mmCIF file of C-alpha atoms and ligand atoms in Angstrom:
data_model
loop_
_atom_site.group_PDB
_atom_site.id
_atom_site.type_symbol
_atom_site.label_atom_id
_atom_site.label_comp_id
_atom_site.label_asym_id
_atom_site.label_seq_id
_atom_site.Cartn_x
_atom_site.Cartn_y
_atom_site.Cartn_z
ATOM 1 C CA MET A 1 -6.649 -7.925 -25.102
ATOM 2 C CA LYS A 2 -5.907 -10.555 -22.469
ATOM 3 C CA ALA A 3 -7.186 -9.736 -18.969
ATOM 4 C CA ALA A 4 -7.963 -11.512 -15.692
ATOM 5 C CA ILE A 5 -11.690 -10.908 -15.304
ATOM 6 C CA LEU A 6 -13.810 -11.075 -12.170
ATOM 7 C CA THR A 7 -17.476 -11.789 -12.912
ATOM 8 C CA HIS A 8 -18.766 -12.081 -9.341
ATOM 9 C CA TYR A 9 -17.517 -12.010 -5.761
ATOM 10 C CA GLY A 10 -15.661 -15.122 -4.630
ATOM 11 C CA LEU A 11 -12.372 -16.905 -4.076
ATOM 12 C CA ALA A 12 -9.280 -16.863 -6.304
ATOM 13 C CA GLU A 13 -10.896 -19.317 -8.788
ATOM 14 C CA GLN A 14 -13.356 -16.552 -9.765
ATOM 15 C CA LEU A 15 -10.591 -14.810 -11.697
ATOM 16 C CA ILE A 16 -10.887 -15.981 -15.301
ATOM 17 C CA ILE A 17 -8.467 -15.246 -18.124
ATOM 18 C CA GLN A 18 -10.330 -13.699 -21.084
ATOM 19 C CA HIS A 19 -8.539 -13.136 -24.402
ATOM 20 C CA ASP A 20 -10.913 -10.658 -26.082
ATOM 21 C CA PHE A 21 -11.593 -8.122 -23.340
ATOM 22 C CA PRO A 22 -11.934 -4.618 -24.874
ATOM 23 C CA VAL A 23 -8.840 -2.420 -24.733
ATOM 24 C CA PRO A 24 -9.699 0.652 -22.575
ATOM 25 C CA LEU A 25 -9.347 4.040 -24.274
ATOM 26 C CA PRO A 26 -8.058 7.118 -22.430
ATOM 27 C CA ALA A 27 -10.392 9.996 -21.457
ATOM 28 C CA PRO A 28 -8.956 13.515 -21.971
ATOM 29 C CA ASN A 29 -7.128 13.449 -18.584
ATOM 30 C CA GLN A 30 -6.018 9.817 -18.857
ATOM 31 C CA VAL A 31 -3.051 7.855 -20.110
ATOM 32 C CA GLN A 32 -3.249 4.408 -21.728
ATOM 33 C CA VAL A 33 -0.456 2.126 -20.531
ATOM 34 C CA LYS A 34 0.762 -1.172 -21.943
ATOM 35 C CA VAL A 35 1.068 -3.025 -18.649
ATOM 36 C CA MET A 36 4.399 -4.805 -18.233
ATOM 37 C CA ALA A 37 3.863 -5.767 -14.597
ATOM 38 C CA ALA A 38 1.219 -5.399 -11.889
ATOM 39 C CA SER A 39 1.425 -6.287 -8.221
ATOM 40 C CA LEU A 40 -0.616 -8.284 -5.701
ATOM 41 C CA ASN A 41 -2.085 -6.477 -2.714
ATOM 42 C CA PRO A 42 -4.301 -7.764 0.120
ATOM 43 C CA LEU A 43 -6.738 -5.017 -0.991
ATOM 44 C CA ASP A 44 -7.401 -6.965 -4.226
ATOM 45 C CA TYR A 45 -8.588 -10.114 -2.488
ATOM 46 C CA LYS A 46 -10.641 -8.093 -0.005
ATOM 47 C CA ILE A 47 -12.385 -6.457 -2.998
ATOM 48 C CA ARG A 48 -12.624 -9.803 -4.822
ATOM 49 C CA ASN A 49 -14.278 -11.714 -1.971
ATOM 50 C CA GLY A 50 -16.779 -8.918 -1.282
ATOM 51 C CA GLU A 51 -15.355 -7.899 2.125
ATOM 52 C CA LEU A 52 -15.455 -4.232 1.096
ATOM 53 C CA ARG A 53 -18.726 -4.269 -0.863
ATOM 54 C CA TRP A 54 -20.521 -2.158 1.782
ATOM 55 C CA ILE A 55 -18.238 0.753 0.950
ATOM 56 C CA HIS A 56 -17.021 -0.180 -2.551
ATOM 57 C CA PRO A 57 -19.632 -2.217 -4.499
ATOM 58 C CA LEU A 58 -18.385 -3.581 -7.832
ATOM 59 C CA LYS A 59 -19.860 -3.546 -11.321
ATOM 60 C CA PHE A 60 -19.035 -6.813 -13.116
ATOM 61 C CA PRO A 61 -17.195 -7.842 -15.215
ATOM 62 C CA MET A 62 -14.220 -6.015 -13.800
ATOM 63 C CA VAL A 63 -10.449 -6.211 -13.810
ATOM 64 C CA LEU A 64 -8.563 -6.181 -10.484
ATOM 65 C CA GLY A 65 -5.087 -4.791 -9.801
ATOM 66 C CA ASN A 66 -4.041 -1.342 -8.547
ATOM 67 C CA ASP A 67 -0.326 -1.156 -9.326
ATOM 68 C CA ILE A 68 1.084 -0.822 -12.809
ATOM 69 C CA SER A 69 4.440 -0.421 -14.410
ATOM 70 C CA GLY A 70 4.527 -0.152 -18.176
ATOM 71 C CA VAL A 71 4.886 1.949 -21.301
ATOM 72 C CA VAL A 72 2.588 4.784 -22.412
ATOM 73 C CA THR A 73 0.741 3.834 -25.621
ATOM 74 C CA ALA A 74 -1.738 6.742 -25.918
ATOM 75 C CA VAL A 75 -2.567 9.969 -24.085
ATOM 76 C CA GLY A 76 -5.792 11.975 -23.727
ATOM 77 C CA GLU A 77 -5.929 15.465 -25.227
ATOM 78 C CA ASN A 78 -5.409 17.231 -21.848
ATOM 79 C CA VAL A 79 -2.405 15.165 -20.765
ATOM 80 C CA SER A 80 0.763 17.254 -20.578
ATOM 81 C CA GLN A 81 3.207 15.289 -18.387
ATOM 82 C CA PHE A 82 3.575 12.091 -20.436
ATOM 83 C CA LYS A 83 4.037 11.050 -24.046
ATOM 84 C CA VAL A 84 3.842 7.800 -25.978
ATOM 85 C CA GLY A 85 6.868 5.630 -25.176
ATOM 86 C CA ASP A 86 7.452 6.928 -21.620
ATOM 87 C CA GLU A 87 8.063 4.234 -19.004
ATOM 88 C CA VAL A 88 5.723 4.942 -16.079
ATOM 89 C CA PHE A 89 4.513 3.416 -12.842
ATOM 90 C CA GLY A 90 1.716 4.223 -10.441
ATOM 91 C CA MET A 91 -1.207 3.265 -8.251
ATOM 92 C CA MET A 92 -3.734 3.430 -11.047
ATOM 93 C CA ASP A 93 -7.263 4.818 -10.986
ATOM 94 C CA ALA A 94 -9.409 4.253 -14.057
ATOM 95 C CA ASN A 95 -11.991 6.739 -12.709
ATOM 96 C CA VAL A 96 -11.984 9.994 -14.668
ATOM 97 C CA LYS A 97 -12.495 11.798 -11.311
ATOM 98 C CA PRO A 98 -11.428 10.321 -7.948
ATOM 99 C CA ALA A 99 -14.395 8.473 -6.372
ATOM 100 C CA CYS A 100 -15.924 10.155 -3.297
ATOM 101 C CA ASN A 101 -15.393 6.974 -1.206
ATOM 102 C CA GLY A 102 -11.651 7.252 -1.894
ATOM 103 C CA PHE A 103 -11.413 3.901 -3.708
ATOM 104 C CA ALA A 104 -9.429 3.950 -6.915
ATOM 105 C CA ARG A 105 -10.868 1.934 -9.841
ATOM 106 C CA PRO A 106 -8.445 -0.901 -10.554
ATOM 107 C CA GLY A 107 -7.694 -2.593 -13.892
ATOM 108 C CA ALA A 108 -4.002 -3.554 -13.866
ATOM 109 C CA TYR A 109 -4.379 -7.317 -14.496
ATOM 110 C CA ALA A 110 -4.656 -6.793 -18.244
ATOM 111 C CA GLU A 111 -2.439 -6.051 -21.208
ATOM 112 C CA TYR A 112 -3.609 -2.414 -21.275
ATOM 113 C CA ALA A 113 -4.970 -0.084 -18.596
ATOM 114 C CA VAL A 114 -6.066 3.543 -18.467
ATOM 115 C CA THR A 115 -5.410 5.835 -15.530
ATOM 116 C CA ARG A 116 -5.485 9.548 -14.768
ATOM 117 C CA GLU A 117 -2.292 11.446 -15.480
ATOM 118 C CA ASP A 118 -2.172 12.532 -11.807
ATOM 119 C CA THR A 119 -1.674 8.929 -10.661
ATOM 120 C CA LEU A 120 1.560 8.280 -12.584
ATOM 121 C CA ALA A 121 5.246 9.114 -12.376
ATOM 122 C CA LEU A 122 8.166 8.169 -14.585
ATOM 123 C CA LYS A 123 9.510 4.745 -13.627
ATOM 124 C CA PRO A 124 12.839 5.016 -11.764
ATOM 125 C CA SER A 125 15.381 4.026 -14.426
ATOM 126 C CA GLY A 126 17.271 1.632 -12.138
ATOM 127 C CA LEU A 127 14.217 -0.573 -11.551
ATOM 128 C CA THR A 128 12.814 -3.369 -13.697
ATOM 129 C CA HIS A 129 9.069 -3.238 -14.424
ATOM 130 C CA PRO A 130 8.284 -5.964 -11.835
ATOM 131 C CA GLU A 131 10.305 -4.069 -9.210
ATOM 132 C CA ALA A 132 8.577 -0.793 -10.064
ATOM 133 C CA ALA A 133 5.111 -2.428 -10.052
ATOM 134 C CA SER A 134 5.736 -3.761 -6.549
ATOM 135 C CA LEU A 135 6.031 -0.240 -5.135
ATOM 136 C CA PRO A 136 3.153 2.208 -5.684
ATOM 137 C CA LEU A 137 0.236 1.151 -3.444
ATOM 138 C CA ALA A 138 2.415 -0.236 -0.655
ATOM 139 C CA ALA A 139 4.965 2.587 -0.736
ATOM 140 C CA LEU A 140 2.260 5.284 -0.917
ATOM 141 C CA THR A 141 0.519 3.635 2.043
ATOM 142 C CA ALA A 142 3.703 3.749 4.109
ATOM 143 C CA TRP A 143 4.725 7.233 2.929
ATOM 144 C CA GLN A 144 1.294 8.772 3.583
ATOM 145 C CA ALA A 145 1.133 7.177 7.046
ATOM 146 C CA LEU A 146 4.674 8.148 8.091
ATOM 147 C CA HIS A 147 5.684 11.348 6.323
ATOM 148 C CA PRO A 148 3.106 13.827 7.745
ATOM 149 C CA LEU A 149 3.698 12.648 11.327
ATOM 150 C CA LEU A 150 7.486 12.281 11.163
ATOM 151 C CA SER A 151 8.109 15.533 9.327
ATOM 152 C CA ALA A 152 6.199 17.292 12.122
ATOM 153 C CA ILE A 153 8.610 15.846 14.724
ATOM 154 C CA HIS A 154 11.921 16.369 12.919
ATOM 155 C CA PRO A 155 12.405 20.115 13.537
ATOM 156 C CA THR A 156 12.952 19.419 17.246
ATOM 157 C CA GLN A 157 16.400 18.056 16.302
ATOM 158 C CA ARG A 158 15.953 14.586 17.696
ATOM 159 C CA ALA A 159 15.399 11.352 15.835
ATOM 160 C CA PRO A 160 11.752 10.297 16.124
ATOM 161 C CA ASN A 161 11.380 6.869 17.710
ATOM 162 C CA VAL A 162 9.175 4.609 15.594
ATOM 163 C CA LEU A 163 7.801 1.103 16.096
ATOM 164 C CA ILE A 164 6.629 -0.734 12.977
ATOM 165 C CA ASN A 165 4.469 -3.738 13.785
ATOM 166 C CA GLY A 166 4.811 -6.038 10.756
ATOM 167 C CA GLY A 167 8.063 -4.885 9.148
ATOM 168 C CA SER A 168 8.535 -7.709 6.638
ATOM 169 C CA GLY A 169 5.406 -7.597 4.444
ATOM 170 C CA GLY A 170 4.416 -5.554 1.412
ATOM 171 C CA VAL A 171 3.843 -2.297 3.305
ATOM 172 C CA GLY A 172 6.115 -2.947 6.300
ATOM 173 C CA SER A 173 9.298 -3.680 4.308
ATOM 174 C CA LEU A 174 8.941 -0.257 2.685
ATOM 175 C CA ALA A 175 7.766 1.474 5.880
ATOM 176 C CA VAL A 176 10.999 0.447 7.651
ATOM 177 C CA GLN A 177 13.102 2.012 4.878
ATOM 178 C CA ILE A 178 10.936 5.145 4.580
ATOM 179 C CA ALA A 179 11.025 5.737 8.347
ATOM 180 C CA LYS A 180 14.830 5.431 8.280
ATOM 181 C CA ALA A 181 15.024 7.820 5.308
ATOM 182 C CA LEU A 182 12.906 10.288 7.314
ATOM 183 C CA GLY A 183 15.470 10.201 10.116
ATOM 184 C CA ALA A 184 13.730 7.865 12.583
ATOM 185 C CA THR A 185 15.172 5.268 14.909
ATOM 186 C CA VAL A 186 13.215 2.171 13.929
ATOM 187 C CA THR A 187 12.141 -0.873 15.898
ATOM 188 C CA ALA A 188 10.297 -3.425 13.758
ATOM 189 C CA THR A 189 8.485 -6.681 14.482
ATOM 190 C CA CYS A 190 8.287 -9.692 12.180
ATOM 191 C CA SER A 191 8.466 -13.494 12.324
ATOM 192 C CA ALA A 192 11.800 -15.212 13.063
ATOM 193 C CA ARG A 193 12.285 -16.203 9.389
ATOM 194 C CA ASN A 194 12.280 -12.542 8.310
ATOM 195 C CA MET A 195 14.514 -10.971 10.959
ATOM 196 C CA THR A 196 17.646 -10.888 8.770
ATOM 197 C CA LEU A 197 15.684 -9.281 5.938
ATOM 198 C CA VAL A 198 14.246 -6.558 8.188
ATOM 199 C CA GLN A 199 17.698 -5.860 9.647
ATOM 200 C CA SER A 200 19.058 -5.510 6.094
ATOM 201 C CA LEU A 201 16.351 -2.903 5.397
ATOM 202 C CA GLY A 202 17.872 -0.705 8.096
ATOM 203 C CA ALA A 203 15.803 -1.413 11.207
ATOM 204 C CA ASP A 204 17.791 -0.539 14.342
ATOM 205 C CA HIS A 205 16.036 -3.169 16.478
ATOM 206 C CA VAL A 206 14.174 -6.226 15.183
ATOM 207 C CA ILE A 207 11.742 -8.151 17.383
ATOM 208 C CA ASP A 208 10.356 -11.637 16.742
ATOM 209 C CA TYR A 209 6.666 -11.177 17.526
ATOM 210 C CA SER A 210 6.192 -14.871 18.268
ATOM 211 C CA THR A 211 8.561 -14.761 21.259
ATOM 212 C CA THR A 212 8.361 -11.117 22.391
ATOM 213 C CA PRO A 213 4.930 -9.495 22.800
ATOM 214 C CA VAL A 214 4.905 -5.978 21.347
ATOM 215 C CA THR A 215 3.567 -4.675 24.658
ATOM 216 C CA THR A 216 6.900 -5.542 26.321
ATOM 217 C CA VAL A 217 9.098 -3.662 23.831
ATOM 218 C CA SER A 218 10.815 -0.655 25.429
ATOM 219 C CA GLY A 219 9.653 2.734 24.181
ATOM 220 C CA PRO A 220 8.502 5.404 24.351
ATOM 221 C CA PHE A 221 7.598 5.796 20.694
ATOM 222 C CA ASP A 222 6.534 8.938 18.890
ATOM 223 C CA LEU A 223 4.788 6.736 16.385
ATOM 224 C CA ILE A 224 3.620 3.135 16.367
ATOM 225 C CA TYR A 225 2.664 2.045 12.847
ATOM 226 C CA ASP A 226 0.500 -1.062 13.124
ATOM 227 C CA VAL A 227 0.864 -2.479 9.621
ATOM 228 C CA ALA A 228 -0.210 -5.949 10.772
ATOM 229 C CA ALA A 229 -3.352 -4.349 12.268
ATOM 230 C CA ASN A 230 -3.493 -6.508 15.383
ATOM 231 C CA LEU A 231 -2.709 -4.040 18.185
ATOM 232 C CA ARG A 232 -5.249 -2.611 20.617
ATOM 233 C CA TYR A 233 -4.752 1.025 21.571
ATOM 234 C CA ARG A 234 -5.226 0.338 25.264
ATOM 235 C CA ASP A 235 -2.455 -2.301 25.156
ATOM 236 C CA VAL A 236 0.160 -0.020 23.595
ATOM 237 C CA GLU A 237 -0.908 3.416 24.880
ATOM 238 C CA SER A 238 1.767 3.238 27.605
ATOM 239 C CA LEU A 239 4.452 2.763 24.898
ATOM 240 C CA LEU A 240 3.608 6.132 23.317
ATOM 241 C CA THR A 241 5.226 9.482 24.166
ATOM 242 C CA SER A 242 2.878 12.144 25.569
ATOM 243 C CA GLU A 243 1.966 13.215 22.021
ATOM 244 C CA GLY A 244 2.545 9.820 20.423
ATOM 245 C CA VAL A 245 0.336 8.357 17.707
ATOM 246 C CA LEU A 246 -0.799 4.823 16.966
ATOM 247 C CA ILE A 247 -1.605 4.608 13.262
ATOM 248 C CA THR A 248 -3.140 1.705 11.360
ATOM 249 C CA ASN A 249 -4.239 1.191 7.763
ATOM 250 C CA VAL A 250 -7.201 -0.981 8.707
ATOM 251 C CA ALA A 251 -10.166 1.068 9.906
ATOM 252 C CA ASN A 252 -12.012 -0.008 13.047
ATOM 253 C CA ILE A 253 -14.600 1.544 15.372
ATOM 254 C CA ALA A 254 -11.910 3.159 17.561
ATOM 255 C CA THR A 255 -10.112 4.859 14.666
ATOM 256 C CA MET A 256 -13.393 5.900 13.007
ATOM 257 C CA LEU A 257 -14.554 7.584 16.238
ATOM 258 C CA ALA A 258 -11.143 9.148 16.931
ATOM 259 C CA PRO A 259 -11.912 12.507 15.252
ATOM 260 C CA LEU A 260 -15.028 12.818 17.461
ATOM 261 C CA SER A 261 -13.183 11.908 20.647
ATOM 262 C CA GLY A 262 -10.336 14.369 19.889
ATOM 263 C CA PRO A 263 -11.943 17.464 21.518
ATOM 264 C CA ILE A 264 -12.946 15.442 24.622
ATOM 265 C CA LYS A 265 -9.390 14.130 24.988
ATOM 266 C CA LYS A 266 -8.055 17.681 24.623
ATOM 267 C CA LEU A 267 -10.275 18.737 27.529
ATOM 268 C CA PHE A 268 -8.502 16.152 29.681
ATOM 269 C CA GLU A 269 -5.073 17.101 28.270
ATOM 270 C CA LYS A 270 -4.673 13.712 26.549
ATOM 271 C CA ARG A 271 -2.700 14.294 23.418
ATOM 272 C CA LYS A 272 -1.960 10.714 22.417
ATOM 273 C CA ARG A 273 -3.928 9.649 19.358
ATOM 274 C CA TYR A 274 -5.153 6.537 17.533
ATOM 275 C CA ILE A 275 -5.804 7.148 13.849
ATOM 276 C CA HIS A 276 -6.113 5.279 10.586
ATOM 277 C CA ALA A 277 -4.976 6.251 7.099
ATOM 278 C CA TRP A 278 -6.325 5.265 3.680
ATOM 279 C CA VAL A 279 -3.865 5.166 0.832
ATOM 280 C CA ARG A 280 -4.650 7.491 -2.057
ATOM 281 C CA SER A 281 -3.106 7.648 -5.476
ATOM 282 C CA SER A 282 -0.821 10.667 -5.828
ATOM 283 C CA ALA A 283 1.753 11.507 -8.485
ATOM 284 C CA HIS A 284 3.303 14.021 -6.068
ATOM 285 C CA ASP A 285 3.900 11.433 -3.332
ATOM 286 C CA LEU A 286 5.016 8.860 -5.905
ATOM 287 C CA THR A 287 7.664 11.289 -7.110
ATOM 288 C CA GLN A 288 8.982 11.584 -3.514
ATOM 289 C CA ILE A 289 9.137 7.776 -3.438
ATOM 290 C CA SER A 290 10.988 7.788 -6.760
ATOM 291 C CA HIS A 291 13.567 10.185 -5.275
ATOM 292 C CA LEU A 292 14.118 7.785 -2.370
ATOM 293 C CA VAL A 293 14.692 4.955 -4.874
ATOM 294 C CA SER A 294 17.108 7.029 -6.973
ATOM 295 C CA SER A 295 19.060 8.094 -3.889
ATOM 296 C CA GLY A 296 19.421 4.472 -2.763
ATOM 297 C CA GLN A 297 17.280 4.949 0.370
ATOM 298 C CA LEU A 298 14.421 2.695 -0.782
ATOM 299 C CA ARG A 299 14.553 -0.624 -2.576
ATOM 300 C CA PRO A 300 11.662 -2.871 -3.570
ATOM 301 C CA VAL A 301 11.418 -6.199 -1.762
ATOM 302 C CA LEU A 302 10.220 -8.567 -4.447
ATOM 303 C CA SER A 303 9.423 -12.045 -3.290
ATOM 304 C CA GLN A 304 7.695 -13.854 -6.165
ATOM 305 C CA CYS A 305 6.769 -13.304 -9.834
ATOM 306 C CA PHE A 306 3.838 -14.996 -11.614
ATOM 307 C CA ALA A 307 2.562 -14.878 -15.202
ATOM 308 C CA LEU A 308 -0.898 -13.356 -15.824
ATOM 309 C CA ASP A 309 -2.191 -16.878 -16.588
ATOM 310 C CA GLU A 310 -1.132 -17.872 -13.051
ATOM 311 C CA VAL A 311 -3.278 -15.228 -11.361
ATOM 312 C CA ASN A 312 -5.234 -17.819 -9.328
ATOM 313 C CA GLU A 313 -2.038 -19.438 -8.009
ATOM 314 C CA ALA A 314 -0.698 -15.955 -7.299
ATOM 315 C CA TYR A 315 -3.671 -15.184 -5.057
ATOM 316 C CA GLN A 316 -3.418 -18.526 -3.299
ATOM 317 C CA TRP A 317 0.225 -17.699 -2.611
ATOM 318 C CA LEU A 318 -0.691 -14.216 -1.338
ATOM 319 C CA THR A 319 -3.264 -15.545 1.124
ATOM 320 C CA SER A 320 -1.452 -18.655 2.324
ATOM 321 C CA GLY A 321 2.161 -19.116 1.245
ATOM 322 C CA ARG A 322 3.518 -15.562 1.246
ATOM 323 C CA SER A 323 6.942 -15.254 2.849
ATOM 324 C CA HIS A 324 7.857 -11.554 2.773
ATOM 325 C CA GLY A 325 7.730 -8.433 0.597
ATOM 326 C CA LYS A 326 5.625 -8.323 -2.557
ATOM 327 C CA GLY A 327 4.328 -10.618 -5.269
ATOM 328 C CA VAL A 328 4.065 -9.426 -8.852
ATOM 329 C CA LEU A 329 2.294 -10.493 -12.061
ATOM 330 C CA GLN A 330 4.539 -10.175 -15.087
ATOM 331 C CA ILE A 331 2.187 -9.335 -17.938
ATOM 332 C CA ALA A 332 4.388 -8.539 -20.915
HETATM 333 N N1 LIG B 1 -6.154 1.258 4.219
HETATM 334 C C1 LIG B 1 -5.233 1.252 3.290
HETATM 335 O O1 LIG B 1 -5.100 2.229 2.562
HETATM 336 C C2 LIG B 1 -4.314 0.058 3.154
HETATM 337 C C3 LIG B 1 -3.286 0.106 2.195
HETATM 338 C C4 LIG B 1 -2.402 -0.992 2.125
HETATM 339 C C5 LIG B 1 -2.572 -2.080 2.967
HETATM 340 N N2 LIG B 1 -3.619 -2.092 3.850
HETATM 341 C C6 LIG B 1 -3.809 -3.244 4.737
HETATM 342 O O2 LIG B 1 -2.656 -3.352 5.568
HETATM 343 C C7 LIG B 1 -2.429 -4.723 5.886
HETATM 344 C C8 LIG B 1 -0.978 -5.091 5.575
HETATM 345 O O3 LIG B 1 -0.746 -5.053 4.168
HETATM 346 P P1 LIG B 1 0.560 -5.721 3.542
HETATM 347 O O4 LIG B 1 0.455 -5.598 2.071
HETATM 348 O O5 LIG B 1 1.787 -5.211 4.194
HETATM 349 O O6 LIG B 1 0.325 -7.244 3.999
HETATM 350 P P2 LIG B 1 1.370 -8.432 4.039
HETATM 351 O O7 LIG B 1 2.369 -8.283 2.941
HETATM 352 O O8 LIG B 1 0.558 -9.668 4.111
HETATM 353 O O9 LIG B 1 2.194 -8.231 5.428
HETATM 354 C C9 LIG B 1 1.668 -8.547 6.683
HETATM 355 C C10 LIG B 1 2.735 -8.294 7.748
HETATM 356 O O10 LIG B 1 2.194 -8.601 9.040
HETATM 357 C C11 LIG B 1 3.162 -9.342 9.763
HETATM 358 N N3 LIG B 1 2.484 -10.115 10.809
HETATM 359 C C12 LIG B 1 1.699 -11.207 10.670
HETATM 360 N N4 LIG B 1 1.268 -11.616 11.896
HETATM 361 C C13 LIG B 1 1.804 -10.728 12.790
HETATM 362 C C14 LIG B 1 1.741 -10.598 14.204
HETATM 363 N N5 LIG B 1 1.036 -11.446 14.965
HETATM 364 N N6 LIG B 1 2.403 -9.563 14.800
HETATM 365 C C15 LIG B 1 3.116 -8.665 14.058
HETATM 366 N N7 LIG B 1 3.213 -8.749 12.708
HETATM 367 C C16 LIG B 1 2.569 -9.769 12.095
HETATM 368 C C17 LIG B 1 3.863 -10.186 8.725
HETATM 369 O O11 LIG B 1 5.117 -10.627 9.235
HETATM 370 P P3 LIG B 1 5.747 -12.100 8.890
HETATM 371 O O12 LIG B 1 5.471 -12.375 7.424
HETATM 372 O O13 LIG B 1 7.196 -11.955 9.166
HETATM 373 O O14 LIG B 1 5.013 -13.081 9.752
HETATM 374 C C18 LIG B 1 4.004 -9.139 7.611
HETATM 375 O O15 LIG B 1 5.114 -8.297 7.885
HETATM 376 C C19 LIG B 1 -3.467 -5.533 5.084
HETATM 377 O O16 LIG B 1 -4.560 -5.821 5.940
HETATM 378 C C20 LIG B 1 -3.897 -4.566 3.994
HETATM 379 O O17 LIG B 1 -5.185 -4.814 3.491
HETATM 380 C C21 LIG B 1 -4.483 -1.055 3.950
#
C-alpha cells in the first residue's frame, strides 16, 4: 500500500512516500480501516522532529497520523461493534493495548490502518470523510479538558464562565463550541484575522490577543483553557474564581508538580488550580462528540485539504502558513 514513511527524526522532508509498505493486519481486538482521510496535528511534527523522544521514542520506519476517517475492511475475531463496510472515524491507536506512557501508536498517513475497536465510533452521517478526520484528536482534547470541569460546575444553576486562549486553531475552534454546548459563557482570544470565525462558532466575547493582553480581560473565570499554551499561572491567577482552574494541554514543570502541591495549597485554603491534560483515545468520548455534531452543536472547522503525496507541503503549511482550524490529508 501507499504510505508516508518516516525513517528517522527530522523536518517535513523526512516524510517519504513509499508504494509497497505492508498492509497492517488486525489483531483480535482491532479493526482494519481503508483510510479515506487523516488530519494534521501539531503532535505529529513534535513526534517527527524528535521533540517527544524522551517520553515517546520511535521505532523506524513508522507511519505518522493519529486521526482517521474511513471504511472498515476487516475485523479481528473479538470485535463486536463494527463490521466490514461501516464508515468509522477515530483517534487511532495501532497498539494492541494502550501504551503505559499514554501515547497512541499512529499510522493514519497510509491507505490502510489498524486500530483497537475501543478507539472508533461510527462516522456522523452528515460529515464528509475529511470533515470527520479533522475532529477526533482535537475534539477529544477539548472535550476531555472541558467536560469534567464544566459538568462539575453546572449543577449550581449558573453558566460557568470560561476563557479560551487560542480559540481559532485546531483544538480552540472546537473548544469554543464544546464549552458553549456545555452551557458556558465563553470569552475567546485569537488574532484579528480570525475574530469573525470565532464569533461564528458561538463565542460570547472575542478578544484580539495582539491588542488586548489576556491579563486585562475581565473575569472572574471558572476555567481558563490555555490552548495556545503561553500563559503563566501567576499572571492569570487573579482572573480565576476562588475555585477556578487554569488548564493547558502542554505539560510544564508547574503543571507536573501541581498534584504534589495540592495538599500544601489546601492547608492554606487555596483552591485555585493549574493542571494539564493529555488527550487519550476513547470511543465513549468520541460518541459524545458525535452526538454534538448530530445535534448541530459542533461543526468541524476545515481549513485546507492536501493529497497524501503532498504530505511535506502539508506539514510546511501546518508549521508556517496555517490560518485557522484544521488541515487534512485526503487519502482515497
Ligand atoms: N497534550 C495533549 O494531549 C495535546 C492534544 C492536542 C494539542 N496539544 C497541543 O496544544 C497546542 C494547540 O494545538 P492546536 O492543534 O489547537 O494548534 P493550532 O491549530 O496551531 O492553534 C494554535 C492557536 O493558538 C493561537 N495563538 C497563537 N499565538 C497566540 C497568542 N500569542 N495568544 C493567544 N493565542 C495564540 C492561534 O490563534 P491565531 O491563529 O488566530 O493566531 C490558534 O488559535 C499545540 O501545542 C499542541 O501540540 C496537546
